Amino acid sequence: MKKIAIFASGDGSNAEAIVKYFASNDNIKVEIVLSNRLSAGVHERMARLNIPSITFTKEDWQQSYKIIDKLNELSIDIIVLAGFLTIIQPPIIKAFIDRIINIHPSLLPRHGGAGMWGMNVHRSVLEVGDRESGITIHYVDESVDSGEIIAQYKCEVKNDDTPESLANRVHSLEHYYFPRVIEKILS
């Protein structure tokens, strides 16, 4: 059995899509969700899906060893960042080298890096006049949005797009492709 730990900071729609995708899989399962925000909507979603979710403290995050110990205790095979808005600590990267993946709501390297998350990305895509956007699934390294690209999927940027309408199309790509790429990595 391959075990996934999801790190999430927000409402958890990607985490939910991943959990539902693997719900009937006998070889892969989401074991736990970790968050840096007690008020994150992901906790409510995971409670409905009977997936344990915990919030770690700022101190635990900065020291990292408690988080690493918890992940090792659960025999986690891969960490999936699904709307996790905190830079991964170097000790976690070293403990899970080539076993942490992230999803980014643009076609990296465009619109990546510090401050480029959520609507900031979609506004940037529209401001520069890109004709396509999409998602990038990549390994995590010690720089922001610079790890090896695993997969990219595109969508059209329409003339009448708003950041919200573009975000909706990008979210559809995320919910469909992210679980499938995770499955391919773990298979």
Short mmCIF file of C-alpha atoms in Angstrom, two decimals:
data_model
loop_
_atom_site.label_atom_id
_atom_site.label_comp_id
_atom_site.label_asym_id
_atom_site.label_seq_id
_atom_site.Cartn_x
_atom_site.Cartn_y
_atom_site.Cartn_z
CA MET A 1 0.00 0.00 0.00
CA LYS A 2 1.38 3.41 -1.04
CA LYS A 3 0.49 6.21 1.38
CA ILE A 4 -0.02 9.88 0.60
CA ALA A 5 0.22 12.82 2.98
CA ILE A 6 -1.42 15.98 1.68
CA PHE A 7 -0.31 19.42 2.86
CA ALA A 8 -3.02 22.08 2.39
CA SER A 9 -3.67 25.62 3.59
CA GLY A 10 -7.03 26.45 2.03
CA ASP A 11 -10.47 25.07 1.34
CA GLY A 12 -9.16 21.71 0.15
CA SER A 13 -10.90 21.16 -3.17
CA ASN A 14 -7.78 19.52 -4.65
CA ALA A 15 -7.32 17.42 -1.51
CA GLU A 16 -10.93 16.27 -1.79
CA ALA A 17 -10.50 15.39 -5.49
CA ILE A 18 -7.41 13.33 -4.62
CA VAL A 19 -9.12 11.51 -1.73
CA LYS A 20 -12.17 10.68 -3.85
CA TYR A 21 -10.02 9.49 -6.75
CA PHE A 22 -8.15 7.00 -4.54
CA ALA A 23 -11.14 5.98 -2.39
CA SER A 24 -11.60 2.66 -4.20
CA ASN A 25 -7.91 2.05 -4.95
CA ASP A 26 -6.49 -0.97 -3.09
CA ASN A 27 -2.87 0.11 -3.65
CA ILE A 28 -2.84 3.86 -2.92
CA LYS A 29 -4.54 5.87 -0.19
CA VAL A 30 -4.49 9.27 1.42
CA GLU A 31 -3.32 8.61 4.97
CA ILE A 32 -3.41 12.12 6.46
CA VAL A 33 -3.76 15.82 5.70
CA LEU A 34 -1.53 18.37 7.42
CA SER A 35 -2.25 22.07 7.48
CA ASN A 36 -0.64 25.22 8.77
CA ARG A 37 -4.06 26.80 9.38
CA LEU A 38 -6.55 25.66 12.00
CA SER A 39 -9.35 27.47 10.14
CA ALA A 40 -8.55 25.91 6.74
CA GLY A 41 -11.63 24.50 5.02
CA VAL A 42 -9.68 21.36 4.18
CA HIS A 43 -10.29 20.09 7.75
CA GLU A 44 -14.06 20.12 7.27
CA ARG A 45 -13.79 18.38 3.89
CA MET A 46 -11.52 15.69 5.33
CA ALA A 47 -13.82 15.13 8.32
CA ARG A 48 -16.67 14.40 5.87
CA LEU A 49 -14.40 11.95 4.03
CA ASN A 50 -13.10 10.28 7.23
CA ILE A 51 -9.51 11.30 6.54
CA PRO A 52 -7.49 12.48 9.56
CA SER A 53 -6.30 16.07 9.35
CA ILE A 54 -4.08 17.93 11.76
CA THR A 55 -2.81 21.46 12.15
CA PHE A 56 0.82 21.88 13.06
CA THR A 57 2.17 24.82 15.03
CA LYS A 58 4.55 27.44 13.69
CA GLU A 59 7.17 26.07 16.08
CA ASP A 60 6.68 22.50 14.79
CA TRP A 61 7.04 23.80 11.23
CA GLN A 62 10.23 25.71 11.96
CA GLN A 63 11.81 22.76 13.75
CA SER A 64 10.37 20.21 11.28
CA TYR A 65 11.52 17.08 13.12
CA LYS A 66 8.07 16.47 14.69
CA ILE A 67 6.45 16.64 11.26
CA ILE A 68 9.10 14.37 9.73
CA ASP A 69 8.68 11.92 12.63
CA LYS A 70 4.89 11.87 12.13
CA LEU A 71 5.24 11.25 8.39
CA ASN A 72 7.76 8.46 8.99
CA GLU A 73 5.57 6.93 11.72
CA LEU A 74 2.77 6.71 9.13
CA SER A 75 5.14 5.27 6.46
CA ILE A 76 4.30 8.06 4.03
CA ASP A 77 5.55 7.42 0.50
CA ILE A 78 4.81 10.82 -1.02
CA ILE A 79 3.89 14.32 0.13
CA VAL A 80 1.42 16.14 -2.10
CA LEU A 81 1.12 19.92 -1.81
CA ALA A 82 -2.45 20.86 -2.68
CA GLY A 83 -2.90 24.57 -2.13
CA PHE A 84 -0.20 24.68 0.52
CA LEU A 85 0.89 28.29 0.88
CA THR A 86 4.06 27.88 2.91
CA ILE A 87 7.58 27.20 1.68
CA ILE A 88 8.67 23.67 2.56
CA GLN A 89 11.40 23.56 5.17
CA PRO A 90 14.79 22.18 3.95
CA PRO A 91 14.84 19.30 6.49
CA ILE A 92 11.51 18.04 5.10
CA ILE A 93 12.81 18.32 1.53
CA LYS A 94 15.93 16.36 2.50
CA ALA A 95 13.92 13.69 4.34
CA PHE A 96 11.58 13.25 1.36
CA ILE A 97 13.89 13.99 -1.56
CA ASP A 98 12.08 13.45 -4.89
CA ARG A 99 8.96 12.48 -2.91
CA ILE A 100 7.28 15.89 -2.61
CA ILE A 101 5.15 17.16 -5.47
CA ASN A 102 3.32 20.43 -5.94
CA ILE A 103 0.69 21.73 -8.30
CA HIS A 104 0.95 25.28 -9.61
CA PRO A 105 -1.87 27.10 -11.44
CA SER A 106 0.18 28.24 -14.45
CA LEU A 107 2.54 26.87 -17.04
CA LEU A 108 5.83 27.22 -15.19
CA PRO A 109 8.27 28.84 -15.43
CA ARG A 110 5.79 31.60 -16.31
CA HIS A 111 3.94 33.14 -13.38
CA GLY A 112 5.83 31.23 -10.71
CA GLY A 113 7.88 32.16 -7.69
CA ALA A 114 7.31 34.10 -4.50
CA GLY A 115 3.85 35.64 -4.23
CA MET A 116 2.51 33.75 -7.23
CA TRP A 117 -0.41 31.75 -5.89
CA GLY A 118 -4.17 31.70 -6.40
CA MET A 119 -5.71 34.76 -8.02
CA ASN A 120 -2.31 36.49 -8.17
CA VAL A 121 -1.32 33.97 -10.83
CA HIS A 122 -4.51 34.34 -12.88
CA ARG A 123 -4.33 38.15 -12.74
CA SER A 124 -0.72 37.98 -13.92
CA VAL A 125 -1.62 35.69 -16.83
CA LEU A 126 -4.34 38.12 -17.96
CA GLU A 127 -2.22 41.25 -17.42
CA VAL A 128 0.58 40.04 -19.71
CA GLY A 129 -1.87 38.79 -22.35
CA ASP A 130 -0.97 35.09 -22.39
CA ARG A 131 -3.17 33.11 -24.80
CA GLU A 132 -2.91 29.91 -22.79
CA SER A 133 -2.58 28.96 -19.16
CA GLY A 134 -2.90 25.70 -17.29
CA ILE A 135 -1.27 23.71 -14.55
CA THR A 136 2.19 22.46 -13.76
CA ILE A 137 2.84 19.47 -11.53
CA HIS A 138 6.44 19.44 -10.34
CA TYR A 139 8.83 18.07 -7.76
CA VAL A 140 9.66 20.38 -4.87
CA ASP A 141 13.20 21.57 -4.31
CA GLU A 142 14.59 24.30 -2.08
CA SER A 143 13.57 27.13 -4.43
CA VAL A 144 10.01 28.26 -5.09
CA ASP A 145 8.36 26.66 -8.14
CA SER A 146 11.69 25.57 -9.63
CA GLY A 147 11.66 21.79 -9.19
CA GLU A 148 11.69 19.34 -12.08
CA ILE A 149 8.46 19.49 -14.07
CA ILE A 150 6.52 16.22 -14.11
CA ALA A 151 3.55 17.28 -16.25
CA GLN A 152 1.77 20.31 -17.69
CA TYR A 153 -1.78 20.61 -18.99
CA LYS A 154 -3.08 23.63 -20.88
CA CYS A 155 -6.27 25.58 -21.32
CA GLU A 156 -7.14 28.54 -23.52
CA VAL A 157 -7.19 32.06 -22.13
CA LYS A 158 -10.31 33.67 -23.58
CA ASN A 159 -10.66 37.33 -24.55
CA ASP A 160 -13.43 37.88 -22.01
CA ASP A 161 -11.75 35.99 -19.15
CA THR A 162 -11.67 37.37 -15.65
CA PRO A 163 -9.27 36.01 -13.04
CA GLU A 164 -12.24 34.06 -11.64
CA SER A 165 -13.33 32.50 -14.95
CA LEU A 166 -9.75 31.51 -15.75
CA ALA A 167 -9.34 30.09 -12.23
CA ASN A 168 -12.42 27.90 -12.76
CA ARG A 169 -10.98 26.33 -15.92
CA VAL A 170 -7.60 25.85 -14.25
CA HIS A 171 -9.26 24.23 -11.21
CA SER A 172 -11.00 21.77 -13.53
CA LEU A 173 -7.61 20.76 -14.91
CA GLU A 174 -6.21 20.42 -11.38
CA HIS A 175 -9.05 18.21 -10.12
CA TYR A 176 -8.87 15.93 -13.16
CA TYR A 177 -5.12 15.58 -13.76
CA PHE A 178 -3.48 15.88 -10.33
CA PRO A 179 -4.76 12.53 -8.93
CA ARG A 180 -3.89 10.77 -12.17
CA VAL A 181 -0.33 12.07 -12.16
CA ILE A 182 0.05 11.07 -8.50
CA GLU A 183 -1.16 7.57 -9.40
CA LYS A 184 1.33 7.34 -12.25
CA ILE A 185 4.20 8.41 -9.96
CA LEU A 186 3.25 5.84 -7.32
CA SER A 187 2.60 2.95 -9.74
#
